[in-house]
Amino acid sequence: MQRILSTQLPAHVGQPVRIAGWVHRRRLLKSVAFLIVRDAGGFTQVVVTAPEARALVEKLTEETAIEVTGEVVANSAAPAGVEVVEPRVRALGPPAEALPFDLFRPDLAATLPTQLDHAPLSLRHRSRATALRVAAAATAGFRSTLDASGFVEVHTPKIVASSTESGANVFALDYFGRPAYLAQSPQFYKQLMVGVFERVYEVGPVFRAEPHDTGRHLAQYTSLDVELGFIDDHRDVMAVVRSVLAGMASAGSHLAPIEVPASIPSVHFTEALVIAGAPADEPDLAPAHERAVGEWARREHGSDFVFVTGYPMAKRPFYTHPDPARPGYSNGFDLLFRGVELITGGQRLHQYDDYVAALAARGEPIEPYASYLDAFRYGMPPHGGFAIGLERWVSRLLGVANVREVTAFPRDRHRLTP
Amino acid sequence: MQRILSTQLPAHVGQPVRIAGWVHRRRLLKSVAFLIVRDAGGFTQVVVTAPEARALVEKLTEETAIEVTGEVVANSAAPAGVEVVEPRVRALGPPAEALPFDLFRPDLAATLPTQLDHAPLSLRHRSRATALRVAAAATAGFRSTLDASGFVEVHTPKIVASSTESGANVFALDYFGRPAYLAQSPQFYKQLMVGVFERVYEVGPVFRAEPHDTGRHLAQYTSLDVELGFIDDHRDVMAVVRSVLAGMASAGSHLAPIEVPASIPSVHFTEALVIAGAPADEPDLAPAHERAVGEWARREHGSDFVFVTGYPMAKRPFYTHPDPARPGYSNGFDLLFRGVELITGGQRLHQYDDYVAALAARGEPIEPYASYLDAFRYGMPPHGGFAIGLERWVSRLLGVANVREVTAFPRDRHRLTP
């Protein structure tokens, strides 16, 4: 008999079935025992009356993997309107050992460190599993939006000869006896691939040796990277951000609904300072300023999202393209989501001489970037892009304070297992 | 005017258009110049007669990024039946520098090392770009097949506390002052995630410090990993292999057609030895044996694919599940594609005590695996899975001898840039 999922039971009323899953919970009453079986689809209530089956169920502790054959009957009092009766229960292994925390309660009672120490177990809890499903749906929406717009998926090196962003916070590696580093972003690689496909994206791990213990930073996270060529300026990139966010929101809407407006409001950095009541010579937005701009967007435009454009060049990476009309300001933008920075992007430099000048202006040598910059000698169009931190998106969408709660196996300064 | 792609030109005959791309080739005849512009869709022939435009075109060397406005006219002699006349040509940057090799010829004349040194340029050549498009299509087909079958995408750590496969060929890392390693596979993580979602997959980089210079090995490659629970044995895994391969082949069929039979032939290891004319006590299949089995599958079943099942336990990883009926043999399999191993997979151990016994039998300590094995105390169902090396699949599908030819920026013992 083919195994079916709990969600398929209503179509099998009156029939024998085989289900399988985990012992989610047992309710051992005097004359009857209820066995709640959890599978990939949901839950099945199994009604146990026969003494032999009862004796077995009493031994099968929570989280034991089991298989149940029985008959499906309608019962409007059962969780999904159906239950399985006259079961034959078979353990697929020995009974699970005593759990460090209960999984059947609505909330995980264990502390976050305990949850993370036992990640294979805590991830089975609905709250944790749902966050990972939201991440999977968001990633699928990201890709399907871009696939439909002529973007090509690429895979780029995670081991590099020199740091791609500024030199700090980089993991060093022994690469066949010589030094190498873990890539902090696919920044230059995705730019180079614009020369090949015009429009590219990558979903992959990036690595930051973050020395800080915060709820926002991880040593490894999943970066959703996009880059496109033949743009007029950063506004073409922002249009892609909007459609990608809509695709991500749409794909996960059954799990975590969010509305992405047809047009995301946008303010220039100088206006953002005014909205936030900050001095006009502030070089960047502080968290309080971002919150103020987020509240403004909510109040004036009914939007959870707002672009801030034209950040001062001094605060953006050297590959950022300046605003031709206001050279101290950039064609770089941030997208704030509910008052916190979610996405950074912008137009990049695309001419070799401009890179040489930008590095010289910052007193940085060309040599570490030489193998990337070479490509800009051979015809690169105006281009730009952006990156979304997947775990950060999910945590903010679900209103979770610590990004570790939405990461399967987080890595930080103190955590390297499991 | 909105930029259009070369592929959209036939719908614009008689209209003014704006196109953009790279100077692919120039043909400077006496009375007329032809400018071939390459974009993401293909090629546009631009007819240049005005002296001013001609003078500019003479300066714009191959690979310069340009924009052209002009009128579309039908011309059955032109490559796509249309061409652009009376162009205004604008360079989007300075002329490209002299190229190290030509990109417009049917084959890249440069040696492979030279191509790889100038990857951002060589990848623009059709042969190289097509291979990456095949990889992107295969990955999309892999995911869509699994998404449709209830699999959930996961992202797992690439920095680990101990090697997940045997200890050799692992990159060591300084992780906040203590030793760590780059993951050689997501093996245990995908197994643990079966406890959460039953069926999972991951597309991500894996790292092997391969000391050998071969055409088959890279220090980083993209692994397509699958794992599923509640299986009867490895044959349930093989059924997923078959549907995934069909999905990958179907998604890329416009670029590289391949037929995946509805049922892939399968032989037991002991039969494979007979087919190959090898001694019955051989512990593994040598490359010549694999070729013989591949030829047999082609001859007897008309199939490019053949499963070999039941490899001896001694030659499989410690987490492999034995064949209950023949304990010296495993529930592990290889899939041979055109006589070469493409996929390795099988049923895994799922009970904690079996892991302890398997490690003891090999004289290996439990400690390095402790944080993974813990999960097997808490109820894991029978499960199994497999992994496909993306670059290996693409290279064999295209009949390319060296996997570096189908990898954007390969990493090996000698190569760390670009």
PDB file of N, CA, C and O in Angstrom, chain B residues 309-332:
ATOM      1  N   THR B 309      23.847  -0.918  -8.693  1.00  0.00           N
ATOM      2  CA  THR B 309      23.423  -0.937  -7.289  1.00  0.00           C
ATOM      3  C   THR B 309      24.276  -1.924  -6.492  1.00  0.00           C
ATOM      4  O   THR B 309      25.016  -2.731  -7.073  1.00  0.00           O
ATOM      5  N   GLY B 310      24.162  -1.850  -5.174  1.00  0.00           N
ATOM      6  CA  GLY B 310      24.750  -2.870  -4.319  1.00  0.00           C
ATOM      7  C   GLY B 310      26.256  -2.889  -4.250  1.00  0.00           C
ATOM      8  O   GLY B 310      26.856  -3.945  -4.050  1.00  0.00           O
ATOM      9  N   TYR B 311      26.908  -1.744  -4.389  1.00  0.00           N
ATOM     10  CA  TYR B 311      28.372  -1.707  -4.243  1.00  0.00           C
ATOM     11  C   TYR B 311      28.773  -2.319  -2.894  1.00  0.00           C
ATOM     12  O   TYR B 311      28.053  -2.166  -1.901  1.00  0.00           O
ATOM     13  N   PRO B 312      29.929  -2.972  -2.835  1.00  0.00           N
ATOM     14  CA  PRO B 312      30.385  -3.525  -1.554  1.00  0.00           C
ATOM     15  C   PRO B 312      30.465  -2.444  -0.480  1.00  0.00           C
ATOM     16  O   PRO B 312      30.902  -1.325  -0.753  1.00  0.00           O
ATOM     17  N   MET B 313      30.041  -2.770   0.734  1.00  0.00           N
ATOM     18  CA  MET B 313      30.058  -1.827   1.850  1.00  0.00           C
ATOM     19  C   MET B 313      31.446  -1.242   2.065  1.00  0.00           C
ATOM     20  O   MET B 313      31.589  -0.073   2.421  1.00  0.00           O
ATOM     21  N   ALA B 314      32.476  -2.055   1.837  1.00  0.00           N
ATOM     22  CA  ALA B 314      33.841  -1.616   2.128  1.00  0.00           C
ATOM     23  C   ALA B 314      34.235  -0.388   1.311  1.00  0.00           C
ATOM     24  O   ALA B 314      35.119   0.367   1.708  1.00  0.00           O
ATOM     25  N   LYS B 315      33.569  -0.167   0.179  1.00  0.00           N
ATOM     26  CA  LYS B 315      33.945   0.939  -0.699  1.00  0.00           C
ATOM     27  C   LYS B 315      33.002   2.132  -0.593  1.00  0.00           C
ATOM     28  O   LYS B 315      33.071   3.058  -1.397  1.00  0.00           O
ATOM     29  N   ARG B 316      32.065   2.071   0.344  1.00  0.00           N
ATOM     30  CA  ARG B 316      31.114   3.179   0.479  1.00  0.00           C
ATOM     31  C   ARG B 316      31.320   3.894   1.803  1.00  0.00           C
ATOM     32  O   ARG B 316      31.878   3.324   2.745  1.00  0.00           O
ATOM     33  N   PRO B 317      30.848   5.140   1.924  1.00  0.00           N
ATOM     34  CA  PRO B 317      31.029   5.884   3.178  1.00  0.00           C
ATOM     35  C   PRO B 317      30.341   5.186   4.347  1.00  0.00           C
ATOM     36  O   PRO B 317      29.405   4.402   4.156  1.00  0.00           O
ATOM     37  N   PHE B 318      30.790   5.502   5.561  1.00  0.00           N
ATOM     38  CA  PHE B 318      30.311   4.774   6.747  1.00  0.00           C
ATOM     39  C   PHE B 318      28.826   4.970   6.988  1.00  0.00           C
ATOM     40  O   PHE B 318      28.197   4.173   7.682  1.00  0.00           O
ATOM     41  N   TYR B 319      28.229   6.042   6.449  1.00  0.00           N
ATOM     42  CA  TYR B 319      26.805   6.295   6.695  1.00  0.00           C
ATOM     43  C   TYR B 319      25.896   5.515   5.736  1.00  0.00           C
ATOM     44  O   TYR B 319      24.682   5.675   5.749  1.00  0.00           O
ATOM     45  N   THR B 320      26.495   4.672   4.886  1.00  0.00           N
ATOM     46  CA  THR B 320      25.722   3.897   3.922  1.00  0.00           C
ATOM     47  C   THR B 320      24.956   2.760   4.607  1.00  0.00           C
ATOM     48  O   THR B 320      25.490   2.099   5.501  1.00  0.00           O
ATOM     49  N   HIS B 321      23.743   2.519   4.155  1.00  0.00           N
ATOM     50  CA  HIS B 321      22.923   1.437   4.717  1.00  0.00           C
ATOM     51  C   HIS B 321      23.271   0.130   4.004  1.00  0.00           C
ATOM     52  O   HIS B 321      23.295   0.086   2.772  1.00  0.00           O
ATOM     53  N   PRO B 322      23.526  -0.953   4.771  1.00  0.00           N
ATOM     54  CA  PRO B 322      23.799  -2.243   4.113  1.00  0.00           C
ATOM     55  C   PRO B 322      22.525  -2.817   3.484  1.00  0.00           C
ATOM     56  O   PRO B 322      21.413  -2.433   3.852  1.00  0.00           O
ATOM     57  N   ASP B 323      22.716  -3.709   2.552  1.00  0.00           N
ATOM     58  CA  ASP B 323      21.608  -4.486   1.988  1.00  0.00           C
ATOM     59  C   ASP B 323      21.213  -5.531   3.030  1.00  0.00           C
ATOM     60  O   ASP B 323      22.026  -6.406   3.356  1.00  0.00           O
ATOM     61  N   PRO B 324      20.002  -5.455   3.579  1.00  0.00           N
ATOM     62  CA  PRO B 324      19.625  -6.398   4.650  1.00  0.00           C
ATOM     63  C   PRO B 324      19.761  -7.855   4.210  1.00  0.00           C
ATOM     64  O   PRO B 324      20.055  -8.728   5.027  1.00  0.00           O
ATOM     65  N   ALA B 325      19.582  -8.114   2.918  1.00  0.00           N
ATOM     66  CA  ALA B 325      19.628  -9.494   2.432  1.00  0.00           C
ATOM     67  C   ALA B 325      21.058  -9.958   2.137  1.00  0.00           C
ATOM     68  O   ALA B 325      21.336 -11.151   2.104  1.00  0.00           O
ATOM     69  N   ARG B 326      21.971  -9.006   1.906  1.00  0.00           N
ATOM     70  CA  ARG B 326      23.355  -9.375   1.566  1.00  0.00           C
ATOM     71  C   ARG B 326      24.281  -8.391   2.258  1.00  0.00           C
ATOM     72  O   ARG B 326      24.792  -7.442   1.636  1.00  0.00           O
ATOM     73  N   PRO B 327      24.542  -8.591   3.547  1.00  0.00           N
ATOM     74  CA  PRO B 327      25.189  -7.571   4.375  1.00  0.00           C
ATOM     75  C   PRO B 327      26.539  -7.064   3.870  1.00  0.00           C
ATOM     76  O   PRO B 327      26.923  -5.961   4.199  1.00  0.00           O
ATOM     77  N   GLY B 328      27.275  -7.812   3.098  1.00  0.00           N
ATOM     78  CA  GLY B 328      28.549  -7.316   2.571  1.00  0.00           C
ATOM     79  C   GLY B 328      28.347  -6.259   1.491  1.00  0.00           C
ATOM     80  O   GLY B 328      29.256  -5.504   1.165  1.00  0.00           O
ATOM     81  N   TYR B 329      27.129  -6.232   0.954  1.00  0.00           N
ATOM     82  CA  TYR B 329      26.816  -5.277  -0.106  1.00  0.00           C
ATOM     83  C   TYR B 329      25.927  -4.174   0.462  1.00  0.00           C
ATOM     84  O   TYR B 329      25.286  -4.339   1.501  1.00  0.00           O
ATOM     85  N   SER B 330      25.882  -3.048  -0.244  1.00  0.00           N
ATOM     86  CA  SER B 330      25.193  -1.871   0.288  1.00  0.00           C
ATOM     87  C   SER B 330      23.912  -1.573  -0.471  1.00  0.00           C
ATOM     88  O   SER B 330      23.679  -2.088  -1.563  1.00  0.00           O
ATOM     89  N   ASN B 331      23.089  -0.738   0.133  1.00  0.00           N
ATOM     90  CA  ASN B 331      21.976  -0.116  -0.584  1.00  0.00           C
ATOM     91  C   ASN B 331      22.427   1.203  -1.223  1.00  0.00           C
ATOM     92  O   ASN B 331      21.664   2.158  -1.311  1.00  0.00           O
ATOM     93  N   GLY B 332      23.671   1.226  -1.656  1.00  0.00           N
ATOM     94  CA  GLY B 332      24.202   2.396  -2.361  1.00  0.00           C
ATOM     95  C   GLY B 332      24.258   2.130  -3.853  1.00  0.00           C
ATOM     96  O   GLY B 332      24.358   0.979  -4.285  1.00  0.00           O
TER      97      GLY B 332
END
